[in-house]
PDB file of C-alpha atoms in Angstrom:
ATOM      1  CA  UNK A   8      25.921  -5.345  -5.877  1.00 59.00           C
ATOM      2  CA  UNK A   9      25.922  -3.108  -2.794  1.00 75.00           C
ATOM      3  CA  UNK A  10      22.998  -1.313  -1.202  1.00 86.00           C
ATOM      4  CA  UNK A  11      23.159   2.213   0.127  1.00 92.00           C
ATOM      5  CA  UNK A  12      20.730   4.971   1.079  1.00 96.00           C
ATOM      6  CA  UNK A  13      20.465   8.676   0.293  1.00 96.00           C
ATOM      7  CA  UNK A  14      19.711   9.071   4.020  1.00 98.00           C
ATOM      8  CA  UNK A  15      22.196   8.768   6.878  1.00 98.00           C
ATOM      9  CA  UNK A  16      19.518   7.490   9.295  1.00 98.00           C
ATOM     10  CA  UNK A  17      15.844   6.555   9.204  1.00 98.00           C
ATOM     11  CA  UNK A  18      13.219   7.381  11.832  1.00 98.00           C
ATOM     12  CA  UNK A  19       9.992   5.387  11.980  1.00 98.00           C
ATOM     13  CA  UNK A  20       6.568   6.261  13.279  1.00 97.00           C
ATOM     14  CA  UNK A  21       4.924   3.087  14.654  1.00 97.00           C
ATOM     15  CA  UNK A  22       1.096   3.129  14.611  1.00 93.00           C
ATOM     16  CA  UNK A  23      -0.173   3.140  11.036  1.00 93.00           C
ATOM     17  CA  UNK A  24       3.356   2.892   9.636  1.00 97.00           C
ATOM     18  CA  UNK A  25       4.960  -0.284  10.982  1.00 98.00           C
ATOM     19  CA  UNK A  26       2.138  -1.720  13.087  1.00 96.00           C
ATOM     20  CA  UNK A  27      -1.611  -1.944  12.598  1.00 94.00           C
ATOM     21  CA  UNK A  28      -2.840  -1.891  16.187  1.00 88.00           C
ATOM     22  CA  UNK A  29      -6.358  -0.773  15.266  1.00 87.00           C
ATOM     23  CA  UNK A  30      -8.131  -3.912  16.508  1.00 89.00           C
ATOM     24  CA  UNK A  31      -6.717  -3.575  20.016  1.00 88.00           C
ATOM     25  CA  UNK A  32      -7.067   0.209  20.081  1.00 86.00           C
ATOM     26  CA  UNK A  33     -10.760   0.042  19.127  1.00 88.00           C
ATOM     27  CA  UNK A  34     -11.451  -2.563  21.805  1.00 92.00           C
ATOM     28  CA  UNK A  35      -9.601  -0.616  24.526  1.00 90.00           C
ATOM     29  CA  UNK A  36     -11.233   2.672  23.526  1.00 93.00           C
ATOM     30  CA  UNK A  37     -14.679   1.072  23.625  1.00 94.00           C
ATOM     31  CA  UNK A  38     -14.113  -0.249  27.135  1.00 95.00           C
ATOM     32  CA  UNK A  39     -12.477   2.953  28.355  1.00 96.00           C
ATOM     33  CA  UNK A  40     -15.165   5.284  27.035  1.00 96.00           C
ATOM     34  CA  UNK A  41     -17.916   3.042  28.426  1.00 95.00           C
ATOM     35  CA  UNK A  42     -16.288   3.435  31.845  1.00 96.00           C
ATOM     36  CA  UNK A  43     -16.741   7.205  31.527  1.00 96.00           C
ATOM     37  CA  UNK A  44     -20.264   6.935  30.090  1.00 95.00           C
ATOM     38  CA  UNK A  45     -19.232   7.939  26.583  1.00 94.00           C
ATOM     39  CA  UNK A  46     -20.323   6.234  23.342  1.00 91.00           C
ATOM     40  CA  UNK A  47     -17.969   3.811  21.654  1.00 86.00           C
ATOM     41  CA  UNK A  48     -16.226   4.986  18.473  1.00 88.00           C
ATOM     42  CA  UNK A  49     -16.902   3.268  15.168  1.00 86.00           C
ATOM     43  CA  UNK A  50     -13.985   1.737  13.282  1.00 84.00           C
ATOM     44  CA  UNK A  51     -14.205   4.502  10.666  1.00 83.00           C
ATOM     45  CA  UNK A  52     -13.613   7.034  13.453  1.00 85.00           C
ATOM     46  CA  UNK A  53     -10.219   5.570  14.371  1.00 83.00           C
ATOM     47  CA  UNK A  54      -8.658   8.094  12.008  1.00 80.00           C
ATOM     48  CA  UNK A  55      -9.395  10.634  14.755  1.00 84.00           C
ATOM     49  CA  UNK A  56      -7.659   8.545  17.433  1.00 88.00           C
ATOM     50  CA  UNK A  57      -4.617   6.825  15.922  1.00 80.00           C
ATOM     51  CA  UNK A  58      -1.634   9.127  15.647  1.00 74.00           C
ATOM     52  CA  UNK A  59      -2.140  12.070  18.020  1.00 77.00           C
ATOM     53  CA  UNK A  60      -1.418  11.703  21.756  1.00 82.00           C
ATOM     54  CA  UNK A  61      -4.391  10.187  23.590  1.00 87.00           C
ATOM     55  CA  UNK A  62      -4.425  13.082  26.058  1.00 89.00           C
ATOM     56  CA  UNK A  63      -5.184  15.380  23.137  1.00 89.00           C
ATOM     57  CA  UNK A  64      -7.641  12.961  21.482  1.00 91.00           C
ATOM     58  CA  UNK A  65      -9.859  12.506  24.542  1.00 95.00           C
ATOM     59  CA  UNK A  66     -10.338  16.274  24.654  1.00 95.00           C
ATOM     60  CA  UNK A  67     -10.808  16.826  20.950  1.00 93.00           C
ATOM     61  CA  UNK A  68     -12.922  13.785  20.127  1.00 93.00           C
ATOM     62  CA  UNK A  69     -15.258  13.463  23.114  1.00 93.00           C
ATOM     63  CA  UNK A  70     -15.026  16.915  24.706  1.00 94.00           C
ATOM     64  CA  UNK A  71     -13.230  15.990  27.914  1.00 96.00           C
ATOM     65  CA  UNK A  72     -11.544  18.612  30.054  1.00 96.00           C
ATOM     66  CA  UNK A  73      -7.766  18.291  30.564  1.00 94.00           C
ATOM     67  CA  UNK A  74      -8.421  16.828  34.012  1.00 94.00           C
ATOM     68  CA  UNK A  75     -10.898  14.280  32.615  1.00 95.00           C
ATOM     69  CA  UNK A  76      -8.512  13.446  29.773  1.00 94.00           C
ATOM     70  CA  UNK A  77      -5.714  12.770  32.260  1.00 92.00           C
ATOM     71  CA  UNK A  78      -7.958  10.315  34.087  1.00 95.00           C
ATOM     72  CA  UNK A  79      -9.097   8.730  30.817  1.00 95.00           C
ATOM     73  CA  UNK A  80      -5.528   8.247  29.590  1.00 91.00           C
ATOM     74  CA  UNK A  81      -4.604   6.542  32.870  1.00 92.00           C
ATOM     75  CA  UNK A  82      -7.625   4.226  32.617  1.00 95.00           C
ATOM     76  CA  UNK A  83      -6.975   3.473  28.954  1.00 92.00           C
ATOM     77  CA  UNK A  84      -3.353   2.606  29.718  1.00 88.00           C
ATOM     78  CA  UNK A  85      -4.374   0.376  32.628  1.00 93.00           C
ATOM     79  CA  UNK A  86      -6.565  -1.603  30.231  1.00 93.00           C
ATOM     80  CA  UNK A  87      -3.675  -1.890  27.793  1.00 87.00           C
ATOM     81  CA  UNK A  88      -1.294  -3.043  30.505  1.00 88.00           C
ATOM     82  CA  UNK A  89      -3.762  -5.695  31.673  1.00 92.00           C
ATOM     83  CA  UNK A  90      -4.408  -6.906  28.110  1.00 88.00           C
ATOM     84  CA  UNK A  91      -0.773  -6.847  27.045  1.00 88.00           C
ATOM     85  CA  UNK A  92       0.526  -4.156  24.723  1.00 87.00           C
ATOM     86  CA  UNK A  93       0.802  -6.445  21.704  1.00 92.00           C
ATOM     87  CA  UNK A  94      -2.729  -7.856  21.785  1.00 88.00           C
ATOM     88  CA  UNK A  95      -4.512  -7.367  18.465  1.00 88.00           C
ATOM     89  CA  UNK A  96      -1.439  -5.843  16.803  1.00 94.00           C
ATOM     90  CA  UNK A  97      -0.016  -6.972  13.481  1.00 96.00           C
ATOM     91  CA  UNK A  98       2.735  -5.800  11.156  1.00 98.00           C
ATOM     92  CA  UNK A  99       1.876  -4.275   7.824  1.00 97.00           C
ATOM     93  CA  UNK A 100       2.914  -6.714   5.079  1.00 97.00           C
ATOM     94  CA  UNK A 101       6.557  -6.520   3.947  1.00 98.00           C
ATOM     95  CA  UNK A 102       7.516  -3.776   6.403  1.00 98.00           C
ATOM     96  CA  UNK A 103       9.595  -6.063   8.655  1.00 98.00           C
ATOM     97  CA  UNK A 104      11.552  -7.280   5.651  1.00 98.00           C
ATOM     98  CA  UNK A 105      12.318  -3.704   4.615  1.00 98.00           C
ATOM     99  CA  UNK A 106      13.510  -2.743   8.105  1.00 98.00           C
ATOM    100  CA  UNK A 107      15.756  -5.810   8.182  1.00 98.00           C
ATOM    101  CA  UNK A 108      17.155  -4.990   4.742  1.00 97.00           C
ATOM    102  CA  UNK A 109      17.909  -1.415   5.789  1.00 98.00           C
ATOM    103  CA  UNK A 110      19.706  -2.712   8.881  1.00 98.00           C
ATOM    104  CA  UNK A 111      21.653  -5.127   6.716  1.00 96.00           C
ATOM    105  CA  UNK A 112      22.830  -2.201   4.621  1.00 96.00           C
ATOM    106  CA  UNK A 113      24.260  -0.618   7.779  1.00 97.00           C
ATOM    107  CA  UNK A 114      21.841   2.316   7.935  1.00 98.00           C
ATOM    108  CA  UNK A 115      20.920   3.369  11.505  1.00 98.00           C
ATOM    109  CA  UNK A 116      17.226   3.275  12.379  1.00 98.00           C
ATOM    110  CA  UNK A 117      15.082   4.388  15.316  1.00 98.00           C
ATOM    111  CA  UNK A 118      11.459   4.796  16.259  1.00 98.00           C
ATOM    112  CA  UNK A 119       9.923   8.232  16.776  1.00 98.00           C
ATOM    113  CA  UNK A 120       6.436   7.389  17.985  1.00 96.00           C
ATOM    114  CA  UNK A 121       3.708   9.193  19.893  1.00 91.00           C
ATOM    115  CA  UNK A 122       2.843   5.887  21.585  1.00 89.00           C
ATOM    116  CA  UNK A 123       4.164   5.502  25.132  1.00 90.00           C
ATOM    117  CA  UNK A 124       7.711   4.228  24.891  1.00 95.00           C
ATOM    118  CA  UNK A 125       6.985   1.163  27.005  1.00 93.00           C
ATOM    119  CA  UNK A 126       4.491   0.073  24.334  1.00 91.00           C
ATOM    120  CA  UNK A 127       6.853   0.886  21.479  1.00 96.00           C
ATOM    121  CA  UNK A 128       9.557  -1.294  23.027  1.00 97.00           C
ATOM    122  CA  UNK A 129       7.065  -4.116  23.700  1.00 95.00           C
ATOM    123  CA  UNK A 130       5.876  -4.081  20.088  1.00 96.00           C
ATOM    124  CA  UNK A 131       9.342  -3.921  18.572  1.00 98.00           C
ATOM    125  CA  UNK A 132      10.530  -6.798  20.762  1.00 98.00           C
ATOM    126  CA  UNK A 133       7.367  -8.815  20.071  1.00 97.00           C
ATOM    127  CA  UNK A 134       7.892  -8.579  16.310  1.00 98.00           C
ATOM    128  CA  UNK A 135      11.674  -9.025  16.505  1.00 98.00           C
ATOM    129  CA  UNK A 136      12.421  -5.576  15.129  1.00 98.00           C
ATOM    130  CA  UNK A 137      14.339  -4.277  18.138  1.00 98.00           C
ATOM    131  CA  UNK A 138      17.538  -5.939  16.888  1.00 98.00           C
ATOM    132  CA  UNK A 139      17.441  -3.672  13.819  1.00 98.00           C
ATOM    133  CA  UNK A 140      16.999  -0.423  15.759  1.00 98.00           C
ATOM    134  CA  UNK A 141      19.678   1.720  17.410  1.00 98.00           C
ATOM    135  CA  UNK A 142      17.051   3.588  19.471  1.00 98.00           C
ATOM    136  CA  UNK A 143      13.386   3.224  20.394  1.00 98.00           C
ATOM    137  CA  UNK A 144      11.889   6.596  21.280  1.00 98.00           C
ATOM    138  CA  UNK A 145       8.281   7.154  22.282  1.00 96.00           C
ATOM    139  CA  UNK A 146       6.156   9.289  24.571  1.00 93.00           C
ATOM    140  CA  UNK A 147       6.470   9.355  28.347  1.00 90.00           C
ATOM    141  CA  UNK A 148       3.755   7.354  30.186  1.00 80.00           C
ATOM    142  CA  UNK A 149       1.731  10.476  31.024  1.00 74.00           C
ATOM    143  CA  UNK A 150       1.860  11.499  27.324  1.00 69.00           C
ATOM    144  CA  UNK A 151       2.451  15.076  28.464  1.00 72.00           C
ATOM    145  CA  UNK A 152       6.083  15.378  29.613  1.00 80.00           C
ATOM    146  CA  UNK A 153       7.309  14.097  26.257  1.00 87.00           C
ATOM    147  CA  UNK A 154       4.381  13.922  23.862  1.00 84.00           C
ATOM    148  CA  UNK A 155       4.622  16.253  20.881  1.00 92.00           C
ATOM    149  CA  UNK A 156       5.923  14.699  17.689  1.00 94.00           C
ATOM    150  CA  UNK A 157       8.501  17.463  17.368  1.00 96.00           C
ATOM    151  CA  UNK A 158       9.972  16.662  20.790  1.00 96.00           C
ATOM    152  CA  UNK A 159       9.924  12.917  20.148  1.00 97.00           C
ATOM    153  CA  UNK A 160      11.696  13.316  16.801  1.00 98.00           C
ATOM    154  CA  UNK A 161      14.319  15.457  18.537  1.00 98.00           C
ATOM    155  CA  UNK A 162      14.746  12.805  21.240  1.00 97.00           C
ATOM    156  CA  UNK A 163      15.086  10.064  18.633  1.00 98.00           C
ATOM    157  CA  UNK A 164      17.829  12.005  16.866  1.00 98.00           C
ATOM    158  CA  UNK A 165      19.560  12.685  20.190  1.00 98.00           C
ATOM    159  CA  UNK A 166      19.644   8.985  21.019  1.00 98.00           C
ATOM    160  CA  UNK A 167      20.937   8.060  17.577  1.00 98.00           C
ATOM    161  CA  UNK A 168      23.700  10.645  17.920  1.00 98.00           C
ATOM    162  CA  UNK A 169      24.580   9.256  21.347  1.00 98.00           C
ATOM    163  CA  UNK A 170      24.780   5.788  19.773  1.00 97.00           C
ATOM    164  CA  UNK A 171      27.326   7.097  17.265  1.00 98.00           C
ATOM    165  CA  UNK A 172      25.000   7.302  14.264  1.00 98.00           C
ATOM    166  CA  UNK A 173      25.326   9.899  11.528  1.00 98.00           C
ATOM    167  CA  UNK A 174      22.222  12.108  11.814  1.00 98.00           C
ATOM    168  CA  UNK A 175      23.241  14.645   9.184  1.00 98.00           C
ATOM    169  CA  UNK A 176      20.660  13.450   6.626  1.00 98.00           C
ATOM    170  CA  UNK A 177      17.702  11.989   8.518  1.00 98.00           C
ATOM    171  CA  UNK A 178      14.334  10.980   7.086  1.00 98.00           C
ATOM    172  CA  UNK A 179      11.105  10.259   8.991  1.00 98.00           C
ATOM    173  CA  UNK A 180       8.549   7.705   7.773  1.00 98.00           C
ATOM    174  CA  UNK A 181       5.005   8.377   9.000  1.00 97.00           C
ATOM    175  CA  UNK A 182       1.322   8.373   8.191  1.00 95.00           C
ATOM    176  CA  UNK A 183      -0.192  11.470   9.846  1.00 93.00           C
ATOM    177  CA  UNK A 184       0.146  15.244   9.595  1.00 94.00           C
ATOM    178  CA  UNK A 185       1.687  15.168  13.085  1.00 93.00           C
ATOM    179  CA  UNK A 186       4.637  13.361  11.523  1.00 96.00           C
ATOM    180  CA  UNK A 187       4.990  15.997   8.806  1.00 97.00           C
ATOM    181  CA  UNK A 188       4.767  18.822  11.343  1.00 97.00           C
ATOM    182  CA  UNK A 189       7.093  17.125  13.841  1.00 97.00           C
ATOM    183  CA  UNK A 190       9.648  16.447  11.169  1.00 98.00           C
ATOM    184  CA  UNK A 191       9.499  20.014   9.863  1.00 98.00           C
ATOM    185  CA  UNK A 192      10.106  21.381  13.366  1.00 98.00           C
ATOM    186  CA  UNK A 193      13.423  19.518  13.375  1.00 98.00           C
ATOM    187  CA  UNK A 194      14.367  20.065   9.753  1.00 98.00           C
ATOM    188  CA  UNK A 195      13.655  16.395   9.005  1.00 98.00           C
ATOM    189  CA  UNK A 196      11.887  15.580   5.710  1.00 98.00           C
ATOM    190  CA  UNK A 197       9.060  13.053   5.774  1.00 98.00           C
ATOM    191  CA  UNK A 198       8.011  10.224   3.499  1.00 98.00           C
ATOM    192  CA  UNK A 199       4.281   9.804   4.003  1.00 98.00           C
ATOM    193  CA  UNK A 200       2.813   6.284   3.806  1.00 98.00           C
ATOM    194  CA  UNK A 201      -0.817   5.957   2.800  1.00 97.00           C
ATOM    195  CA  UNK A 202      -1.567   2.517   4.280  1.00 95.00           C
ATOM    196  CA  UNK A 203      -2.217   3.879   7.784  1.00 89.00           C
ATOM    197  CA  UNK A 204      -5.131   5.850   9.227  1.00 84.00           C
ATOM    198  CA  UNK A 205      -5.097   9.278   7.605  1.00 87.00           C
ATOM    199  CA  UNK A 206      -6.994  11.742   5.470  1.00 87.00           C
ATOM    200  CA  UNK A 207      -5.670  12.402   1.934  1.00 86.00           C
ATOM    201  CA  UNK A 208      -4.702  16.014   2.713  1.00 92.00           C
ATOM    202  CA  UNK A 209      -2.426  14.978   5.588  1.00 94.00           C
ATOM    203  CA  UNK A 210       0.450  14.248   3.225  1.00 96.00           C
ATOM    204  CA  UNK A 211       0.741  17.947   2.366  1.00 97.00           C
ATOM    205  CA  UNK A 212       4.227  19.151   3.229  1.00 97.00           C
ATOM    206  CA  UNK A 213       5.813  15.702   2.995  1.00 98.00           C
ATOM    207  CA  UNK A 214       8.786  15.233   0.705  1.00 97.00           C
ATOM    208  CA  UNK A 215       7.057  12.248  -0.916  1.00 98.00           C
ATOM    209  CA  UNK A 216       4.027  10.004  -0.427  1.00 98.00           C
ATOM    210  CA  UNK A 217       3.885   6.286  -1.173  1.00 98.00           C
ATOM    211  CA  UNK A 218       1.161   3.654  -1.439  1.00 97.00           C
ATOM    212  CA  UNK A 219       3.239   0.483  -1.082  1.00 98.00           C
ATOM    213  CA  UNK A 220       6.273  -0.809   0.778  1.00 98.00           C
ATOM    214  CA  UNK A 221       7.924  -1.425  -2.589  1.00 98.00           C
ATOM    215  CA  UNK A 222       7.541   2.280  -3.401  1.00 98.00           C
ATOM    216  CA  UNK A 223       8.988   3.164   0.007  1.00 98.00           C
ATOM    217  CA  UNK A 224      11.972   0.872  -0.533  1.00 98.00           C
ATOM    218  CA  UNK A 225      12.841   2.639  -3.773  1.00 97.00           C
ATOM    219  CA  UNK A 226      13.114   5.915  -1.859  1.00 98.00           C
ATOM    220  CA  UNK A 227      15.154   4.487   1.009  1.00 98.00           C
ATOM    221  CA  UNK A 228      17.550   2.072  -0.677  1.00 97.00           C
ATOM    222  CA  UNK A 229      19.648   2.342  -3.809  1.00 94.00           C
ATOM    223  CA  UNK A 230      21.530  -0.517  -5.394  1.00 84.00           C
ATOM    224  CA  UNK A 231      24.938  -0.048  -7.024  1.00 74.00           C
ATOM    225  CA  UNK A 232      26.553  -2.410  -9.476  1.00 59.00           C
ATOM    226  CA  UNK A 233      30.044  -3.522  -8.356  1.00 47.00           C
TER     227      UNK A 233
END
């Protein structure tokens, strides 16, 4: 029996899709906002923080000006660097096995994450997933030069193409409306996963939505009798 995919390559969001980094994010946000005299977010409020670029979230969620948000992002990242980018992070169950199986089937994969790329690389290496990926794309450190999901998806596809991958039929796996919008801007359909931090309506516009890794596998891999 051979395994194939209806997709020529697979792009992965990271936070809320592959990795649950909520414990570390909540701790770093609490310490960062305290530094600026702002109240700490509750865990239920993480849906407002995980997914979009932090530069945008500091403005939208606590009313900072762009200048204040720039300073807050720098402070938040300094906390993360001191703590270590993998602290408090864990993989969602069964997701590593699926990524390895996709790699074993010879299907190119890459990240397309709004997290700073240095953190994406650290997480993928920490969990041993980097060996299954042809590219690891994320935001620039300032989260402004390269920050929008649309631009990051485009960069991920560019790197896959440069690596010799077939990008004619890409699919993006993500858990926020930013993924759906960023995919649409590049003509890339999205499979929306519901185990991350999202509101129910955010899956609107996705090609499909799934509740489990098993459901996701059925959309990504097909088995042929030989």
